[in-house]
Short mmCIF file of C-alpha atoms and ligand atoms in Angstrom, two decimals:
data_model
loop_
_atom_site.label_atom_id
_atom_site.label_comp_id
_atom_site.label_asym_id
_atom_site.label_seq_id
_atom_site.Cartn_x
_atom_site.Cartn_y
_atom_site.Cartn_z
CA UNK G 10 -65.05 -1.02 67.87
CA UNK G 11 -62.78 -1.20 64.83
CA UNK G 12 -59.07 -1.73 65.36
CA UNK G 13 -55.98 -2.24 63.24
CA UNK G 14 -53.20 -4.64 64.23
CA UNK G 15 -49.99 -3.33 62.73
CA UNK G 16 -46.64 -5.08 62.74
CA UNK G 17 -44.10 -6.82 60.52
CA UNK G 18 -44.45 -10.43 59.31
CA UNK G 19 -44.50 -12.77 62.31
CA UNK G 20 -45.31 -9.99 64.81
CA UNK G 21 -48.33 -11.98 65.99
CA UNK G 22 -51.17 -10.16 64.20
CA UNK G 23 -53.00 -13.36 63.24
CA UNK G 24 -52.39 -15.02 66.61
CA UNK G 25 -53.77 -12.07 68.56
CA UNK G 26 -56.66 -11.44 66.16
CA UNK G 27 -57.86 -15.03 66.61
CA UNK G 28 -57.95 -14.51 70.38
CA UNK G 29 -59.94 -11.29 70.10
CA UNK G 30 -62.43 -13.08 67.84
CA UNK G 31 -62.87 -15.77 70.48
CA UNK G 32 -63.07 -13.39 73.41
CA UNK G 33 -65.18 -10.54 72.01
CA UNK G 34 -66.91 -12.02 68.96
CA UNK G 35 -65.14 -9.48 66.77
CA UNK G 36 -64.51 -10.22 63.07
CA UNK G 37 -60.95 -10.70 61.81
CA UNK G 38 -60.34 -9.21 58.38
CA UNK G 39 -56.98 -10.53 57.15
CA UNK G 40 -56.16 -9.56 53.57
CA UNK G 41 -53.40 -12.20 53.60
CA UNK G 42 -55.97 -14.92 54.43
CA UNK G 43 -58.38 -13.56 51.79
CA UNK G 44 -55.65 -13.58 49.14
CA UNK G 45 -54.56 -17.12 50.07
CA UNK G 46 -58.20 -18.25 49.77
CA UNK G 47 -58.38 -16.62 46.32
CA UNK G 48 -55.22 -18.46 45.25
CA UNK G 49 -56.60 -21.75 46.55
CA UNK G 50 -59.88 -21.21 44.68
CA UNK G 51 -57.98 -20.13 41.52
CA UNK G 52 -60.12 -17.00 41.12
CA UNK G 53 -58.91 -14.29 38.66
CA UNK G 54 -57.57 -12.33 41.65
CA UNK G 55 -55.84 -15.44 42.98
CA UNK G 56 -54.13 -16.10 39.65
CA UNK G 57 -52.98 -12.47 39.48
CA UNK G 58 -51.47 -12.33 42.99
CA UNK G 59 -49.81 -15.72 43.42
CA UNK G 60 -46.35 -14.83 42.07
CA UNK G 61 -46.35 -11.49 43.93
CA UNK G 62 -47.13 -13.16 47.25
CA UNK G 63 -44.64 -15.96 46.67
CA UNK G 64 -41.98 -13.29 46.17
CA UNK G 65 -43.02 -11.50 49.40
CA UNK G 66 -43.96 -8.27 47.64
CA UNK G 67 -47.12 -6.23 48.18
CA UNK G 68 -50.23 -6.83 46.09
CA UNK G 69 -51.82 -3.69 44.56
CA UNK G 70 -53.80 -1.32 46.77
CA UNK G 71 -56.86 -1.65 44.51
CA UNK G 72 -57.04 -5.44 44.88
CA UNK G 73 -56.79 -5.52 48.68
CA UNK G 74 -59.10 -2.56 49.27
CA UNK G 75 -61.72 -4.18 47.01
CA UNK G 76 -61.51 -7.36 49.11
CA UNK G 77 -62.05 -5.38 52.32
CA UNK G 78 -64.87 -3.35 50.80
CA UNK G 79 -66.67 -6.53 49.66
CA UNK G 80 -66.34 -8.14 53.10
CA UNK G 81 -67.85 -5.16 54.88
CA UNK G 82 -71.07 -5.17 52.85
CA UNK G 83 -72.51 -8.19 54.64
CA UNK G 84 -71.33 -7.34 58.15
CA UNK G 85 -73.79 -5.92 60.68
CA UNK G 86 -72.59 -2.66 62.18
CA UNK G 87 -72.66 -4.08 65.69
CA UNK G 88 -69.79 -6.47 64.88
CA UNK G 89 -66.39 -5.01 65.82
CA UNK G 90 -63.62 -5.36 63.25
CA UNK G 91 -59.97 -6.34 63.57
CA UNK G 92 -57.89 -5.42 60.55
CA UNK G 93 -54.97 -7.85 60.31
CA UNK G 94 -52.36 -7.00 57.66
CA UNK G 95 -54.40 -4.14 56.21
CA UNK G 96 -53.82 -1.27 55.60
CA UNK G 97 -50.20 -1.67 54.51
CA UNK G 98 -49.63 1.57 52.55
CA UNK G 99 -50.75 5.15 53.04
CA UNK G 100 -53.06 4.80 50.02
CA UNK G 101 -54.73 1.79 51.68
CA UNK G 102 -55.09 3.75 54.94
CA UNK G 103 -56.96 6.48 53.06
CA UNK G 104 -59.07 3.92 51.18
CA UNK G 105 -59.96 2.26 54.49
CA UNK G 106 -61.21 5.58 55.89
CA UNK G 107 -63.45 5.97 52.85
CA UNK G 108 -64.75 2.38 53.01
CA UNK G 109 -65.51 2.64 56.73
CA UNK G 110 -67.23 6.02 56.30
CA UNK G 111 -69.65 4.42 53.84
CA UNK G 112 -70.68 2.03 56.61
CA UNK G 113 -70.81 4.77 59.27
CA UNK G 114 -67.74 3.28 60.91
CA UNK G 115 -64.26 4.62 61.72
CA UNK G 116 -60.88 3.42 62.93
CA UNK G 117 -61.03 3.49 66.74
CA UNK G 118 -57.48 2.34 67.49
CA UNK G 119 -54.24 1.09 66.00
CA UNK G 120 -52.19 -1.42 67.97
CA UNK G 121 -48.58 -1.58 66.92
CA UNK G 122 -46.91 -4.88 67.80
CA UNK G 123 -43.31 -3.85 68.40
CA UNK G 124 -40.86 -6.69 67.71
CA UNK G 125 -37.23 -7.53 67.16
CA UNK G 126 -36.99 -8.41 63.48
CA UNK G 127 -34.15 -10.90 63.90
CA UNK G 128 -36.30 -13.08 66.15
CA UNK G 129 -39.12 -13.03 63.63
CA UNK G 130 -37.41 -15.19 61.05
CA UNK G 131 -37.38 -18.03 63.59
CA UNK G 132 -41.03 -17.44 64.41
CA UNK G 133 -42.09 -17.52 60.79
CA UNK G 134 -40.03 -20.43 59.54
CA UNK G 135 -41.35 -22.55 62.47
CA UNK G 136 -44.99 -21.69 61.87
CA UNK G 137 -47.61 -24.18 60.67
CA UNK G 138 -51.40 -24.37 60.75
CA UNK G 139 -54.11 -27.01 60.88
CA UNK G 140 -55.12 -27.69 57.27
CA UNK G 141 -58.68 -28.39 58.43
CA UNK G 142 -59.62 -25.52 60.82
CA UNK G 143 -56.70 -23.08 60.38
CA UNK G 144 -55.56 -23.09 64.03
CA UNK G 145 -51.99 -21.74 64.26
CA UNK G 146 -48.97 -23.59 65.74
CA UNK G 147 -45.21 -23.28 65.98
CA UNK G 148 -42.47 -25.97 65.98
CA UNK G 149 -40.94 -24.56 69.15
CA UNK G 150 -43.33 -22.08 70.81
CA UNK G 151 -46.75 -23.63 70.33
CA UNK G 152 -47.02 -27.34 69.54
CA UNK G 153 -50.42 -29.05 69.79
CA UNK G 154 -51.02 -30.87 73.09
CA UNK G 155 -51.04 -34.20 71.24
CA UNK G 156 -47.77 -34.69 69.36
CA UNK G 157 -47.55 -38.44 68.77
CA UNK G 158 -49.35 -38.56 66.43
CA UNK G 159 -49.71 -34.80 66.08
CA UNK G 160 -53.37 -33.72 66.24
CA UNK G 161 -54.98 -30.28 66.19
CA UNK G 162 -56.12 -29.10 69.66
CA UNK G 163 -59.27 -27.59 68.18
CA UNK G 164 -60.58 -30.12 65.64
CA UNK G 165 -58.44 -33.25 66.04
CA UNK G 166 -57.24 -33.23 62.44
CA UNK G 167 -53.80 -34.75 61.74
CA UNK G 168 -53.40 -32.69 58.59
CA UNK G 169 -51.13 -29.62 58.88
CA UNK G 170 -49.70 -27.18 56.35
CA UNK G 171 -47.04 -24.46 55.93
CA UNK G 172 -47.21 -21.25 53.87
CA UNK G 173 -45.13 -21.13 50.68
CA UNK G 174 -43.88 -17.62 51.58
CA UNK G 175 -42.59 -18.74 54.99
CA UNK G 176 -38.98 -19.28 53.94
CA UNK G 177 -36.08 -17.10 55.06
CA UNK G 178 -35.45 -15.35 51.72
CA UNK G 179 -39.09 -14.35 51.22
CA UNK G 180 -39.43 -13.30 54.86
CA UNK G 181 -36.54 -10.85 54.38
CA UNK G 182 -38.34 -9.30 51.38
CA UNK G 183 -41.61 -9.11 53.36
CA UNK G 184 -39.80 -7.31 56.17
CA UNK G 185 -38.18 -4.86 53.76
CA UNK G 186 -41.64 -4.14 52.31
CA UNK G 187 -42.95 -3.52 55.83
CA UNK G 188 -40.14 -1.08 56.64
CA UNK G 189 -40.43 0.79 53.33
CA UNK G 190 -44.21 0.98 52.87
CA UNK G 191 -46.13 -0.01 56.01
CA UNK G 192 -44.22 1.44 58.98
CA UNK G 193 -44.46 4.91 57.35
CA UNK G 194 -48.27 4.88 57.80
CA UNK G 195 -47.89 5.09 61.60
CA UNK G 196 -47.63 8.92 61.59
CA UNK G 197 -50.93 9.03 59.64
CA UNK G 198 -52.67 7.47 62.66
CA UNK G 199 -50.39 9.02 65.32
CA UNK G 200 -51.55 12.44 64.15
CA UNK G 201 -55.06 11.37 65.21
CA UNK G 202 -53.84 10.01 68.57
CA UNK G 203 -54.90 6.48 67.68
CA UNK G 204 -51.66 4.47 68.05
CA UNK G 205 -50.79 2.32 71.07
CA UNK G 206 -47.61 0.26 71.21
CA UNK G 207 -47.51 -3.25 72.65
CA UNK G 208 -44.39 -5.36 73.27
CA UNK G 209 -44.84 -8.13 70.71
CA UNK G 210 -41.77 -9.99 72.03
CA UNK G 211 -43.55 -10.86 75.29
CA UNK G 212 -45.14 -14.33 75.62
CA UNK G 213 -48.36 -14.72 73.60
CA UNK G 214 -50.65 -14.60 76.68
CA UNK G 215 -49.03 -11.40 77.96
CA UNK G 216 -49.44 -9.70 74.58
CA UNK G 217 -53.14 -10.66 74.64
CA UNK G 218 -53.54 -9.23 78.16
CA UNK G 219 -51.93 -5.94 77.13
CA UNK G 220 -54.21 -5.66 74.10
CA UNK G 221 -57.29 -6.46 76.17
CA UNK G 222 -56.37 -3.72 78.62
CA UNK G 223 -56.00 -1.26 75.77
CA UNK G 224 -59.37 -2.25 74.33
CA UNK G 225 -61.01 -1.81 77.72
CA UNK G 226 -59.77 1.78 77.73
CA UNK G 227 -60.65 2.60 74.12
P1 AP5 X 130 -49.99 -11.71 55.58
O1 AP5 X 130 -50.71 -12.99 55.52
O2 AP5 X 130 -50.67 -10.54 56.18
O3 AP5 X 130 -48.59 -11.98 56.26
P2 AP5 X 130 -47.61 -11.04 57.10
O4 AP5 X 130 -47.99 -9.64 57.33
O5 AP5 X 130 -46.31 -11.26 56.46
O6 AP5 X 130 -47.73 -11.54 58.52
P3 AP5 X 130 -47.77 -13.01 58.98
O7 AP5 X 130 -49.11 -13.60 58.77
O8 AP5 X 130 -46.58 -13.75 58.48
O9 AP5 X 130 -47.48 -12.79 60.56
P4 AP5 X 130 -48.47 -12.49 61.76
O10 AP5 X 130 -48.13 -11.15 62.30
O11 AP5 X 130 -49.90 -12.78 61.44
O12 AP5 X 130 -47.89 -13.55 62.80
P5 AP5 X 130 -48.56 -14.86 63.43
O13 AP5 X 130 -49.59 -14.48 64.42
O14 AP5 X 130 -48.91 -15.84 62.40
O15 AP5 X 130 -49.54 -11.29 54.09
C1 AP5 X 130 -48.94 -12.24 53.22
C2 AP5 X 130 -48.74 -11.61 51.85
O16 AP5 X 130 -50.00 -11.23 51.29
C3 AP5 X 130 -47.91 -10.31 51.83
O17 AP5 X 130 -46.52 -10.60 51.77
C4 AP5 X 130 -48.43 -9.65 50.55
O18 AP5 X 130 -47.87 -10.24 49.41
C5 AP5 X 130 -49.92 -10.00 50.56
N1 AP5 X 130 -50.75 -9.00 51.27
C6 AP5 X 130 -51.53 -9.23 52.36
N2 AP5 X 130 -52.17 -8.11 52.75
C7 AP5 X 130 -51.78 -7.13 51.88
C8 AP5 X 130 -52.08 -5.74 51.78
N3 AP5 X 130 -52.90 -5.15 52.67
N4 AP5 X 130 -51.49 -5.05 50.77
C9 AP5 X 130 -50.69 -5.63 49.86
N5 AP5 X 130 -50.35 -6.96 49.92
C10 AP5 X 130 -50.89 -7.70 50.92
O19 AP5 X 130 -47.30 -15.40 64.27
C11 AP5 X 130 -46.17 -15.98 63.63
C12 AP5 X 130 -45.67 -17.21 64.41
O20 AP5 X 130 -45.13 -16.78 65.64
C13 AP5 X 130 -46.78 -18.20 64.77
O21 AP5 X 130 -46.25 -19.50 64.65
C14 AP5 X 130 -47.13 -17.88 66.22
O22 AP5 X 130 -47.56 -19.04 66.94
C15 AP5 X 130 -45.82 -17.35 66.75
N6 AP5 X 130 -46.02 -16.26 67.70
C16 AP5 X 130 -46.92 -15.24 67.63
N7 AP5 X 130 -46.80 -14.41 68.68
C17 AP5 X 130 -45.77 -14.90 69.43
C18 AP5 X 130 -45.17 -14.48 70.66
N8 AP5 X 130 -45.59 -13.37 71.34
N9 AP5 X 130 -44.15 -15.23 71.14
C19 AP5 X 130 -43.70 -16.35 70.47
N10 AP5 X 130 -44.27 -16.80 69.33
C20 AP5 X 130 -45.28 -16.08 68.81
MG1 MG X 131 -50.92 -13.39 59.67
#
């Protein structure tokens, strides 16, 4: 099964994708994570996209679709896919159809995480991750069990990091990009009857339960 998690910055796409990976052995394909890895490794793509991402604007359709296309080559067809943060424009949605068709796959469902944008700024500015294993945390909603000293629940590392684009000004730009370019792709999938809406403001566990119920019926 191949599903898309759609929602504005901070909606919980990464949080929920990680849980689906754990529960169902699906593969998370996050273009944001791929781009951040490219920046870290200082690849030509990374050098090209750094300023764009720091400003909260969208990277070109060609770059992100090429990343997705490359990832799919090595993935066995039995592994279900979770698209996190891709597609983000109608052009990307069409490119995804073409990429999946090459691998005899298709989009089976789109889960829209519906959220209140004002609450998202707080979610994003409080977010941090384990620098070692990438596990996600939040200053208020999801601290590690061990806080003094703070250690990652998953790997025990005491090294944590924050994203450079997780400041209020950039978050506002990212949200404006979502409203202008990404939300308008919903009708593209609604016309195929693929979109289900989940309340992304509910507690994390409840959102997961709702998504799992949807997947069971897909
Ligand atoms: P990307 O990395 O995709 O970022 P984003 O879409 O802005 O989304 P986030 O990762 O910020 O939020 P999320 O929904 O994953 O939330 P999370 O689960 O972490 O993209 C970054 C940049 O890369 C873009 O701005 C663009 O420049 C570029 N880019 C990437 N893909 C692209 C594409 N396809 N095309 C063009 N450019 C692209 O949750 C947030 C926090 O809230 C966490 O701390 C979490 O613990 C907490 N939380 C989650 N759910 C809940 C809940 N239900 N209740 C309370 N707290 C919660
Ligand atoms: Mg994310």
